[in-house]
mmCIF file of C-alpha atoms in Angstrom:
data_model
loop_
_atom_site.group_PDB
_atom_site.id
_atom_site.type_symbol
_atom_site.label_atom_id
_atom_site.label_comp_id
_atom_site.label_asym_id
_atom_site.label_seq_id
_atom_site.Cartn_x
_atom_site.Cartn_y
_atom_site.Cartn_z
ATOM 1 C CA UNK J 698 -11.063 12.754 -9.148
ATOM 2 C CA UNK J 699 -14.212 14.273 -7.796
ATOM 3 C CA UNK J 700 -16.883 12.003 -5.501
ATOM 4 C CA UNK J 701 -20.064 10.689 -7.706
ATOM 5 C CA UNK J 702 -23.527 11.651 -5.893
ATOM 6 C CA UNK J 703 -25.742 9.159 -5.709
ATOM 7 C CA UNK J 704 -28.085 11.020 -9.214
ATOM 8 C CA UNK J 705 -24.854 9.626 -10.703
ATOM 9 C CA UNK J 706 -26.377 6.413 -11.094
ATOM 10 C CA UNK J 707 -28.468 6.116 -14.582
ATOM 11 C CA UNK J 708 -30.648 3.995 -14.728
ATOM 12 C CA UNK J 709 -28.635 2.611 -17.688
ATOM 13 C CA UNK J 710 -25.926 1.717 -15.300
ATOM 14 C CA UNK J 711 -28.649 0.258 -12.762
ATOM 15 C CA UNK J 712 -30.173 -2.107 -15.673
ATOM 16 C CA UNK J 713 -26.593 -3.223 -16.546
ATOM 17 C CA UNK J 714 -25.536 -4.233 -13.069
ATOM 18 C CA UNK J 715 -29.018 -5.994 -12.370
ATOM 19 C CA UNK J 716 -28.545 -7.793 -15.704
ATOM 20 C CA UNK J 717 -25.350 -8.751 -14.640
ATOM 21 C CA UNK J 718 -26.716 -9.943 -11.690
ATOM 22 C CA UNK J 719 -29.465 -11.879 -13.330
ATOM 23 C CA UNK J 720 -26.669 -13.868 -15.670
ATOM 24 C CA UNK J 721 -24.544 -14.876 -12.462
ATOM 25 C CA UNK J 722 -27.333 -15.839 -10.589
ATOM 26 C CA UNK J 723 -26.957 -13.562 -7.971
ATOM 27 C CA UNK J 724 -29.922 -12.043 -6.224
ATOM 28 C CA UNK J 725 -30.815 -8.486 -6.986
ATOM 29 C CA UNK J 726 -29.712 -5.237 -5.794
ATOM 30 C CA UNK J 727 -30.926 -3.930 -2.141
ATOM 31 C CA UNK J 728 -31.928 -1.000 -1.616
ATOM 32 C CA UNK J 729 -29.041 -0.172 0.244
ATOM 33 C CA UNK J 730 -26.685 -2.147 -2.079
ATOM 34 C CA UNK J 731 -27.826 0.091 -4.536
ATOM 35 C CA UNK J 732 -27.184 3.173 -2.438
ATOM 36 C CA UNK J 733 -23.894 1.953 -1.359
ATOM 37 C CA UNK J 734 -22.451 1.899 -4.737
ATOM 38 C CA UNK J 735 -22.311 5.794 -4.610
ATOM 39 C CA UNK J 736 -23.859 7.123 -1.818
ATOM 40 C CA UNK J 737 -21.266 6.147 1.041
ATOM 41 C CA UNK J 738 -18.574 7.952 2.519
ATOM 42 C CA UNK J 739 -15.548 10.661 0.820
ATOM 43 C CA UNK J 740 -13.438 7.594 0.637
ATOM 44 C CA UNK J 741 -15.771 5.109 -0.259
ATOM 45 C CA UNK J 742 -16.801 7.373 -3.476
ATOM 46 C CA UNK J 743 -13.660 8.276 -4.109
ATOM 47 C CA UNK J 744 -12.408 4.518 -3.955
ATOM 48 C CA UNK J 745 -15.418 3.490 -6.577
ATOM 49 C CA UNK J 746 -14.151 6.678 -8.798
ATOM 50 C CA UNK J 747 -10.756 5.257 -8.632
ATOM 51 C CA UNK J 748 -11.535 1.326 -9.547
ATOM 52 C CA UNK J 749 -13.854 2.772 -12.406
ATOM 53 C CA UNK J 750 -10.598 5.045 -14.239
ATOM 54 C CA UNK J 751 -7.895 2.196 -13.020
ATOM 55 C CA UNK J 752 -10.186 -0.664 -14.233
ATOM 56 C CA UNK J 753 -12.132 0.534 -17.454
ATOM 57 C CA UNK J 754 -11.774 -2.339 -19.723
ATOM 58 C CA UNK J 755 -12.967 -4.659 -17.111
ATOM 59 C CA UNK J 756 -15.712 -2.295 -15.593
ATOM 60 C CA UNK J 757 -18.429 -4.823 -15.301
ATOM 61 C CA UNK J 758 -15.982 -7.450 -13.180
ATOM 62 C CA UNK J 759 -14.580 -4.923 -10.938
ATOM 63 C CA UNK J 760 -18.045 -3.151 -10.193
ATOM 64 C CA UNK J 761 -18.974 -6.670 -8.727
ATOM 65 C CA UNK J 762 -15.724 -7.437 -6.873
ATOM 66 C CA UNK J 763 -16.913 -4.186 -5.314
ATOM 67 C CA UNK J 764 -20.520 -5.402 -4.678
ATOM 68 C CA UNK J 765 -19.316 -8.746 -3.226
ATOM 69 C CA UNK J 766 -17.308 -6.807 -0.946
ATOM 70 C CA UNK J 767 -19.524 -4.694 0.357
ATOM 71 C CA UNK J 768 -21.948 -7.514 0.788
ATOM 72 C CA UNK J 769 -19.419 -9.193 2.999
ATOM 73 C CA UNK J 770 -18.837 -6.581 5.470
ATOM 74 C CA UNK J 771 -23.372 -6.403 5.456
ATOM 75 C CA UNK J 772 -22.699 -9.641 6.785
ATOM 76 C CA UNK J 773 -19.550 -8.732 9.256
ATOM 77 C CA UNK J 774 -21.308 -5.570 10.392
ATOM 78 C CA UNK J 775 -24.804 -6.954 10.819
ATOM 79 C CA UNK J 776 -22.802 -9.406 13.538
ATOM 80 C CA UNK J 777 -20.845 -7.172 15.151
ATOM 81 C CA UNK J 778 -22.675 -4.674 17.419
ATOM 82 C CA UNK J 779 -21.458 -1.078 17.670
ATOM 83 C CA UNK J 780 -18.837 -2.207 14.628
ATOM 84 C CA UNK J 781 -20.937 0.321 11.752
ATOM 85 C CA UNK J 782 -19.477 3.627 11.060
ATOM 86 C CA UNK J 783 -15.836 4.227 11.162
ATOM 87 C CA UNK J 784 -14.895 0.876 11.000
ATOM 88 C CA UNK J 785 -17.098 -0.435 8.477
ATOM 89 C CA UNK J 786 -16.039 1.960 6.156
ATOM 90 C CA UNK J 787 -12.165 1.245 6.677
ATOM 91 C CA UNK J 788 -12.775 -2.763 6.265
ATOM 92 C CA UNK J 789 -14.953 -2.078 3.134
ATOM 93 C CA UNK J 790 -12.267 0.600 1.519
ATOM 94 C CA UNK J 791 -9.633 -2.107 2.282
ATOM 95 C CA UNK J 792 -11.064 -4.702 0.909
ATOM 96 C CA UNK J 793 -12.462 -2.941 -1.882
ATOM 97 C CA UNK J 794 -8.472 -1.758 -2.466
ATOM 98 C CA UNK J 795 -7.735 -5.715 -2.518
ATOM 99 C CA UNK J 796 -9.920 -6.473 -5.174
ATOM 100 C CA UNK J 797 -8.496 -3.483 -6.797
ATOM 101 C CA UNK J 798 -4.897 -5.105 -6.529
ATOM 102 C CA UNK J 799 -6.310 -8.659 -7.636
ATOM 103 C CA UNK J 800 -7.157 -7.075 -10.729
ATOM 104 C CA UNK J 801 -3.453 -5.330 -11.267
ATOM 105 C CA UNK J 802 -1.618 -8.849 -10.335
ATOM 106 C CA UNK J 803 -4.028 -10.730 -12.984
ATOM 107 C CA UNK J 804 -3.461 -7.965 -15.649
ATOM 108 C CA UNK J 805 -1.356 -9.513 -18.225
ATOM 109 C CA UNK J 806 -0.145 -6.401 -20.019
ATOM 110 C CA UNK J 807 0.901 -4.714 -16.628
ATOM 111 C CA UNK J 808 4.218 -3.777 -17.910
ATOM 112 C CA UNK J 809 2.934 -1.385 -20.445
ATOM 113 C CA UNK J 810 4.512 1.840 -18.720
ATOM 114 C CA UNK J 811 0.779 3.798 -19.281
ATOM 115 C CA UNK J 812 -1.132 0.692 -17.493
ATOM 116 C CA UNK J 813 1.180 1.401 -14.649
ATOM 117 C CA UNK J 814 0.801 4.564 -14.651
ATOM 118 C CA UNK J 815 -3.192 4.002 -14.628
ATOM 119 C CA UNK J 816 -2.623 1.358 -11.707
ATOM 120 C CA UNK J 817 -0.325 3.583 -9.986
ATOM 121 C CA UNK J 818 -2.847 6.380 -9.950
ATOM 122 C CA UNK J 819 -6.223 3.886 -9.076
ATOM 123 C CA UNK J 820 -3.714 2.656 -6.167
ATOM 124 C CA UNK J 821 -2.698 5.978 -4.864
ATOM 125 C CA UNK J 822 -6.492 6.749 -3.819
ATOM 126 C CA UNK J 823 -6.816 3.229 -2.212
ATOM 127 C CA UNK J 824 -3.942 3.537 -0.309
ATOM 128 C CA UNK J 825 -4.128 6.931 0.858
ATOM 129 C CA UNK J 826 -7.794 6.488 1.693
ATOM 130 C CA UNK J 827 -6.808 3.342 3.310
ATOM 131 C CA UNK J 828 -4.099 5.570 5.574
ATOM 132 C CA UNK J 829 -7.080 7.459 6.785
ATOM 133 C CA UNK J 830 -9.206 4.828 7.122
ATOM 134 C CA UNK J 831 -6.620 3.063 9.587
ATOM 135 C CA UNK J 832 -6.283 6.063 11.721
ATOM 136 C CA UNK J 833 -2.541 7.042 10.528
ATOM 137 C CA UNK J 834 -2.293 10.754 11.590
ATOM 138 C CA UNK J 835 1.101 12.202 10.087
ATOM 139 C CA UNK J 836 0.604 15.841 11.202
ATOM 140 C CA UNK J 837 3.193 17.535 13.374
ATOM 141 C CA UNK J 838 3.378 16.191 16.976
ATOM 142 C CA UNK J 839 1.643 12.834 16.115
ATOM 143 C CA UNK J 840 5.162 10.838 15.747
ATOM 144 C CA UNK J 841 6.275 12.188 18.689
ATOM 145 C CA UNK J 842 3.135 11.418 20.746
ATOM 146 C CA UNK J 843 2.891 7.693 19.211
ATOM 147 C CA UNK J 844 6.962 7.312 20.316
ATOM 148 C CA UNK J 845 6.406 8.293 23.884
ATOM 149 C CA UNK J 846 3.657 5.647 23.491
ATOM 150 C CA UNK J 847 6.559 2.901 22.659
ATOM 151 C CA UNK J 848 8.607 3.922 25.435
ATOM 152 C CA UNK J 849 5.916 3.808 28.306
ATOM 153 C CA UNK J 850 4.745 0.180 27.069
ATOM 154 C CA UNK J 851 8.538 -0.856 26.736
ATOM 155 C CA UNK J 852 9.073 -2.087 29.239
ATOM 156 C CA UNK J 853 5.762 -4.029 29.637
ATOM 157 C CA UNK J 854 6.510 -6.722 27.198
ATOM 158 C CA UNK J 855 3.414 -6.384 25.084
ATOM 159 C CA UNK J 856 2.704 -7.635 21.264
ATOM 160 C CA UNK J 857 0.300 -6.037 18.480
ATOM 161 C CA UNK T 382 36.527 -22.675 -50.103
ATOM 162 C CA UNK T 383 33.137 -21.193 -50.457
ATOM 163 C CA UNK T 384 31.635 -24.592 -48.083
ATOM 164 C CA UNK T 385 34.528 -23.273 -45.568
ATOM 165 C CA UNK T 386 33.379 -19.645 -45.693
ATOM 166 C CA UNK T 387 29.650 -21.067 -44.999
ATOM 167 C CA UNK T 388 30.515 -22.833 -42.193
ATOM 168 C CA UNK T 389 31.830 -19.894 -40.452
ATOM 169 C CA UNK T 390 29.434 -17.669 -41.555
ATOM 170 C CA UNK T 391 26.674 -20.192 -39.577
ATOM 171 C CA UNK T 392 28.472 -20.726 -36.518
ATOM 172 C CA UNK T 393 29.326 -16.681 -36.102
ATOM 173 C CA UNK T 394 25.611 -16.673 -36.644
ATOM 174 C CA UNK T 395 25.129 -19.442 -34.409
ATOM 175 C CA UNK T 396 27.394 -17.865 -31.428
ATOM 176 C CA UNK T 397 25.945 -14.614 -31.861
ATOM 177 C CA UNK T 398 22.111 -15.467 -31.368
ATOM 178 C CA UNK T 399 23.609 -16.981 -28.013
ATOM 179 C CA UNK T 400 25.216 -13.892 -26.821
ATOM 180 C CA UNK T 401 21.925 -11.901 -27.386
ATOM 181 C CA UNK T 402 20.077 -14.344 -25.679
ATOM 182 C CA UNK T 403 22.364 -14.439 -23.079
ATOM 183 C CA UNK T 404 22.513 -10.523 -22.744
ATOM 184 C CA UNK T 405 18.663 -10.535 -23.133
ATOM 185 C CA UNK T 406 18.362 -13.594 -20.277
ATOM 186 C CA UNK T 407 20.698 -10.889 -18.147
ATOM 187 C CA UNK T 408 18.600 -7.481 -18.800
ATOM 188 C CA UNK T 409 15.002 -9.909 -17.657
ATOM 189 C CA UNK T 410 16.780 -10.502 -14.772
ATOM 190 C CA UNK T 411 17.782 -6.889 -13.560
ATOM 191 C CA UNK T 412 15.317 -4.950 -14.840
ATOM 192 C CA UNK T 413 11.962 -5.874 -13.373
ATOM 193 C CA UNK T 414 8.849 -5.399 -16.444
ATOM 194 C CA UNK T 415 6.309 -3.878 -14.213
ATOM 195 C CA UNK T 416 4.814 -3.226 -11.114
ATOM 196 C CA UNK T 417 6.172 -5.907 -8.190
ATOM 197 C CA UNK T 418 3.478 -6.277 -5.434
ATOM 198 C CA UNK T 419 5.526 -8.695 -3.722
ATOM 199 C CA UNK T 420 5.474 -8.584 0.237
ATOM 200 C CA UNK T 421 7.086 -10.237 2.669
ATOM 201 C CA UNK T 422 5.578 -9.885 6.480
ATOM 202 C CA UNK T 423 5.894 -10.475 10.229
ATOM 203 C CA UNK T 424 4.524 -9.963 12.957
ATOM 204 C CA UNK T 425 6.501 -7.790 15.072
ATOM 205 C CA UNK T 426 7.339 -9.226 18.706
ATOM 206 C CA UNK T 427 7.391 -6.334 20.817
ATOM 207 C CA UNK T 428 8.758 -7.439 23.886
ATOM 208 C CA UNK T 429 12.142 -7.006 24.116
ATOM 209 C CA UNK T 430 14.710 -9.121 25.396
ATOM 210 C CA UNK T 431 16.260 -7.595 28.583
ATOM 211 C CA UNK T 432 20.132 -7.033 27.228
ATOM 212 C CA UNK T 433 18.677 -5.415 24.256
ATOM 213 C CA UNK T 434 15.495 -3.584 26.020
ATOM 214 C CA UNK T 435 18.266 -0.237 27.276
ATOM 215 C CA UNK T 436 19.497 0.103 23.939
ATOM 216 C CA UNK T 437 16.026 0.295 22.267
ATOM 217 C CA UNK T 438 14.883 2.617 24.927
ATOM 218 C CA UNK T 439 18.033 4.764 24.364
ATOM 219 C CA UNK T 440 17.195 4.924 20.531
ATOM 220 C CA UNK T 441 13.680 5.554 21.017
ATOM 221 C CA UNK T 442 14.795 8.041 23.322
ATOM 222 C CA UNK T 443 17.077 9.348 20.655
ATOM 223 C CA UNK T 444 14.440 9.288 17.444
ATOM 224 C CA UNK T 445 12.019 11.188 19.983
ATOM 225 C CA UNK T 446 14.122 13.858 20.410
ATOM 226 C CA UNK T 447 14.298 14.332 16.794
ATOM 227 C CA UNK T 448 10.736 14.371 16.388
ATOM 228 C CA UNK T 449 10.094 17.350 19.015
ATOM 229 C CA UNK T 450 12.732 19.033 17.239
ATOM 230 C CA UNK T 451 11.878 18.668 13.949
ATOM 231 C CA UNK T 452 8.273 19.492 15.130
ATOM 232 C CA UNK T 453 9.080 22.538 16.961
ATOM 233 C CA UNK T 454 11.083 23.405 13.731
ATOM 234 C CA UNK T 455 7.985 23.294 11.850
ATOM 235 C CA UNK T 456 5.794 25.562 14.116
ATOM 236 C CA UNK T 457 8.713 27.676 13.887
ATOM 237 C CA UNK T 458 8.433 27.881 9.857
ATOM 238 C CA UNK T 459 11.496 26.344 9.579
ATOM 239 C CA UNK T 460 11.090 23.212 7.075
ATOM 240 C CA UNK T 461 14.744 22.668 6.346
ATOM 241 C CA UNK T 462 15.893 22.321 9.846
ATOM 242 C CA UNK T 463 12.674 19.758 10.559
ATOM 243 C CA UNK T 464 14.019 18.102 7.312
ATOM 244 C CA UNK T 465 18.471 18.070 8.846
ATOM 245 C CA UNK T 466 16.951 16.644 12.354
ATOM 246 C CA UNK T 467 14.769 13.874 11.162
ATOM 247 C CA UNK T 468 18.440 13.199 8.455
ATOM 248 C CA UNK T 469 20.393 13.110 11.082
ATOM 249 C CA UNK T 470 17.629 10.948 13.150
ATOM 250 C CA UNK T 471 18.090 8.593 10.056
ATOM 251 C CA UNK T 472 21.784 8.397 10.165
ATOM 252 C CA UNK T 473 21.994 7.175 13.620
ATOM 253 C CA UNK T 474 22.138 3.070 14.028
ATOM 254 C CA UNK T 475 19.456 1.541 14.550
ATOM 255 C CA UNK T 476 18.864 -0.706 17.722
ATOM 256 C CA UNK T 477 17.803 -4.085 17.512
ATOM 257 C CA UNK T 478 14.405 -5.068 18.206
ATOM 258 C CA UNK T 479 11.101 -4.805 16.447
ATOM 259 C CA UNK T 480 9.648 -1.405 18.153
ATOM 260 C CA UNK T 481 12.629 0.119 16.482
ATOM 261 C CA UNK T 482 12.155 -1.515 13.336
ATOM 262 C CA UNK T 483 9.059 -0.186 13.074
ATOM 263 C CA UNK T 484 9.902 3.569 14.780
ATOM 264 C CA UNK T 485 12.241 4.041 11.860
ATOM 265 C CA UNK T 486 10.212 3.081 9.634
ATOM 266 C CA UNK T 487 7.869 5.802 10.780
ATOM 267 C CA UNK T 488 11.075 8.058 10.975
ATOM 268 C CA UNK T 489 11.699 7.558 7.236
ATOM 269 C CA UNK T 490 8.107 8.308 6.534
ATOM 270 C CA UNK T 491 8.336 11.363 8.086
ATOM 271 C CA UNK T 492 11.207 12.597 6.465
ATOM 272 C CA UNK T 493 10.239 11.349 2.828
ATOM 273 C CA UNK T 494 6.702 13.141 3.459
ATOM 274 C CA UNK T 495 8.903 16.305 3.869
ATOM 275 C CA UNK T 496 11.063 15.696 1.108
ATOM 276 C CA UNK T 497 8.504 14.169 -1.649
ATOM 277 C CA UNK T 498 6.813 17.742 -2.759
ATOM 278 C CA UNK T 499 10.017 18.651 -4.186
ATOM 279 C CA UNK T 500 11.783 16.328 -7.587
ATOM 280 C CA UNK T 501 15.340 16.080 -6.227
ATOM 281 C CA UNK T 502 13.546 15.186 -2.670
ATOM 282 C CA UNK T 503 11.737 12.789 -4.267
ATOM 283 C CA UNK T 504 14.156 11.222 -5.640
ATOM 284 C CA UNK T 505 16.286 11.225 -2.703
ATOM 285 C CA UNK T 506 13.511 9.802 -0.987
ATOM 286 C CA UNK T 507 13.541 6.637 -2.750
ATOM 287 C CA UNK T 508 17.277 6.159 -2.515
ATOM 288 C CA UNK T 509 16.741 6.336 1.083
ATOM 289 C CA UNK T 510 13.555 4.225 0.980
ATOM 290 C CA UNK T 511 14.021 1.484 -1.296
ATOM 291 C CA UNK T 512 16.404 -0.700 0.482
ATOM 292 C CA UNK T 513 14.441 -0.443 3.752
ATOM 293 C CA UNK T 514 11.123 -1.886 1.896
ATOM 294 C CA UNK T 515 13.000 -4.074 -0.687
ATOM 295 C CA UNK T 516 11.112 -6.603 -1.703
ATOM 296 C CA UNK T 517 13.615 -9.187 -0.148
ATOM 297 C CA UNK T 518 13.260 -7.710 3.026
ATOM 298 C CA UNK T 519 10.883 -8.967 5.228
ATOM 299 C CA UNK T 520 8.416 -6.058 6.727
ATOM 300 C CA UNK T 521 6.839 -6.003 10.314
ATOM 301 C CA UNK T 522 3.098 -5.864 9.953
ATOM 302 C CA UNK T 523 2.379 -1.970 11.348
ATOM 303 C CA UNK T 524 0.500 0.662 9.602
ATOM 304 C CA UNK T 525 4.686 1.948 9.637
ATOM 305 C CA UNK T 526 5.255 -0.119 7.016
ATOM 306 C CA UNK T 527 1.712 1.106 5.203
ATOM 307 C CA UNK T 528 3.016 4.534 5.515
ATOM 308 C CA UNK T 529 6.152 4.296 4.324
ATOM 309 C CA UNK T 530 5.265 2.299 1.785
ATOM 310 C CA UNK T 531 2.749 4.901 0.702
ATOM 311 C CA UNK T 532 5.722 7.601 0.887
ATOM 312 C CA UNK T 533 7.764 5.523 -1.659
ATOM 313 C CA UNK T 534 4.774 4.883 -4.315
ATOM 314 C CA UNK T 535 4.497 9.003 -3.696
ATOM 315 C CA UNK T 536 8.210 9.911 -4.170
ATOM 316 C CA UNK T 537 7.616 7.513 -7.037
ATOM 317 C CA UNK T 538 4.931 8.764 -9.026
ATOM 318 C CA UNK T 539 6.778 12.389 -8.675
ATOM 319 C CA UNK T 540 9.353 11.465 -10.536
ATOM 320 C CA UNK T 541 7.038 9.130 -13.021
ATOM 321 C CA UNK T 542 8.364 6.000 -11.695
ATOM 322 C CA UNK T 543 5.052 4.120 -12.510
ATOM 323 C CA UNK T 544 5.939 1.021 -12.073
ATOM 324 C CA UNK T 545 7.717 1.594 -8.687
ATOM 325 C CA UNK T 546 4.273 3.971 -7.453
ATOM 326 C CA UNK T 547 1.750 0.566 -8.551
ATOM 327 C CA UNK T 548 4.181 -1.385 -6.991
ATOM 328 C CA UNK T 549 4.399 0.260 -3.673
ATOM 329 C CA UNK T 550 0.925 1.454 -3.429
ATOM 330 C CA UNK T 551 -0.086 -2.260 -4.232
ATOM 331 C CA UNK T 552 2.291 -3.632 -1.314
ATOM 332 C CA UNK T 553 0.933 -0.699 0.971
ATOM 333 C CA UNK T 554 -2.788 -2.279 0.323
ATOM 334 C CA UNK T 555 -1.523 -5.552 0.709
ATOM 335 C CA UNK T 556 -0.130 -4.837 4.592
ATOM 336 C CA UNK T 557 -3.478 -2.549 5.475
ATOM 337 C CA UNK T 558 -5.306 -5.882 4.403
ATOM 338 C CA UNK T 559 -3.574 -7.872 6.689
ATOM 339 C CA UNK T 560 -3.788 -5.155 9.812
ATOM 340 C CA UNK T 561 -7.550 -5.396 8.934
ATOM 341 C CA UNK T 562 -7.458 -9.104 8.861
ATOM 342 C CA UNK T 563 -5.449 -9.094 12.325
ATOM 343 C CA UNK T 564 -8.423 -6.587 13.704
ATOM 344 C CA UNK T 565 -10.938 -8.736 12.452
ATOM 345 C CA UNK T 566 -9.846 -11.142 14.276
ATOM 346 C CA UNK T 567 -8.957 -9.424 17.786
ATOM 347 C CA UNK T 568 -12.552 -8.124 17.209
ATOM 348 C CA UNK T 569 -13.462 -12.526 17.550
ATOM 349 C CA UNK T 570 -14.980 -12.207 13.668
ATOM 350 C CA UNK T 571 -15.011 -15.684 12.017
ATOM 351 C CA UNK T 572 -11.656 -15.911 9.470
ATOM 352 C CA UNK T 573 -14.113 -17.015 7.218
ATOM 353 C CA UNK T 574 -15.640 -13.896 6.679
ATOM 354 C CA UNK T 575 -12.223 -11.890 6.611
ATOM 355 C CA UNK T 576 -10.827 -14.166 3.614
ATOM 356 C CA UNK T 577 -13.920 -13.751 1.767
ATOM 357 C CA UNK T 578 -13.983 -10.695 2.498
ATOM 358 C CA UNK T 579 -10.464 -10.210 0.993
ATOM 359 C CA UNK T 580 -10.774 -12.398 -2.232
#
């Protein structure tokens, strides 16, 4: 799976989303919007890569699950001050990853051992990219480290 | 005599189409179709209570010992050593209380994250794994139980266990939802938001 740039984008594929747009009587594209549909972040692109493959027959749907999301978090970020960056990008790859799972739970034919194999490789890049996105290091020394965390709060009788 | 014969040529026929069903009834039941996203959650209460706060320090204790080993095994080359420690890490009983719950779930992470690159590993892995995240068992809400979840779809997909891999990825989404949902709203953002946000 490589990461789309944002010349990625005909303008084929910009007429179809407006279009789409138009017939649910949403408003049009931002600038940004626009932008964010490729131009974001490793994970971001390589979360839209991964909905496109896992979600072809339903491409149009799943391209505005997507869009909604992102629009949300516009919203959530534009309220939260010093929230953009690191954060924004791991709430909008989660959510993002739970439209992509609305879609698998909906599919009818899911038992069809190639459309799990499809969702099972559309899912690995959420999740992973989701791992990263929370902050869960797994190199050598981090277990340790987050352990002797456990055992200086234990005693302290904290939650979370 | 040929009436006779009829008869009992329509209730073998009868009896029989009940036996399949019945065997077919029984395989729906065992054998799950596809991928099962199912998740069960909690939040984990991490304060201890006092008789059982010793023996979750002493198995913290214990599981951090492994982890230095198995880490200085690993600067030392030595991936099969790294691999025995955090095995015989796994092996020891688990203390009550959630900070251990979720500690071995990190444990078995680890180890399944060693073991996964390799067929028979991964296979072993999810032996190992698959009662811990069953989908009857209810799972403390850590990025532990993301991990390890992540681990299993891995193991999973190595051994083209598609169903298993959707499943677990899908469950691993669903829990890194709800930490995000729980930040959200440590962070004072309106619910609102975060379940629009998540439809």
């Amino acid at each position: 799976m490589s990461p789309r740039s944002h010349a990625d984008l005909s303008p084929h594929d910009a007429e179809r989303i407006a279009a789409e747009l138009a017939a649910l009587g949403e408003p049009e594209l931002e600038a940004d919007e626009l932008a964010s549909l490729t131009d974001e972040a490793d994970t971001d692109l390589a979360f839209v890569e991964g909905l496109r493959e896992f979600a072809e027959p339903l491409a149009p749907r799943v391209e505005l699950e997507a869009l909604a999301s992102r629009r949300v978090w516009s919203r959530v970020r534009s309220r939260v001050p010093g929230a953009r960056g690191a954060g924004f990008i791991a709430g909008g790859v989660l959510l993002a990853a739970a439209a992509a799972l609305l879609v698998l739970v909906l599919r009818p034919d899911g038992s069809d051992s190639g459309e799990a194999r499809e969702a099972a490789l559309a899912l690995r890049a959420q999740a992973h990219a989701g791992l990263e996105a929370l902050g869960v290091d797994t190199k050598p020394g981090a277990d340790a480290a987050r352990v002797r965390g456990w055992l200086g709060r234990s005693g302290e009788g904290d939650r979370g | 005599m040929s009436r006779g014969l009829a008869r009992v040529r329509t209730w073998a026929a009868t009896v029989s189409v009940a036996c399949l069903g019945v065997l077919a009834a029984g395989c729906e039941d065992s054998r799950p179709a596809g991928p099962d996203a199912r998740i069960e959650l909690y939040s984990p209460v991490l304060a201890a209570e006092d008789g059982a706060r010793e023996a979750e320090r002493a198995y913290l204790g214990e599981i951090l010992r492994a982890h230095e080993q198995a880490d200085a095994a690993l600067a030392a080359g030595d991936e099969a050593s790294a691999r025995a420690r955090l095995a015989e890490a796994l092996a020891h009983p688990v203390a009550a209380g959630d900070r251990a719950a979720i500690v071995r779930l990190d444990l078995a992470a680890r180890y399944g994250e060693l073991q996964t690159p390799d067929a028979d590993g991964a296979s072993e892995t999810i032996r190992m794994l698959e009662p811990l995240l069953a989908i009857d068992q209810a799972l403390p809400i850590d990025s532990a139980t993301a991990r390890a979840l992540v681990v299993l779809g891995d193991a999973a997909s190595r051994v083209d266990d598609h169903a298993l891999a959707a499943g677990s990825y899908a469950r691993s989404v669903r829990v890194m939802s709800k930490l995000r949902s729980l930040e959200a709203e440590r962070l004072g953002l309106g619910d609102a938001d975060a379940k629009e946000g998540a439809r």
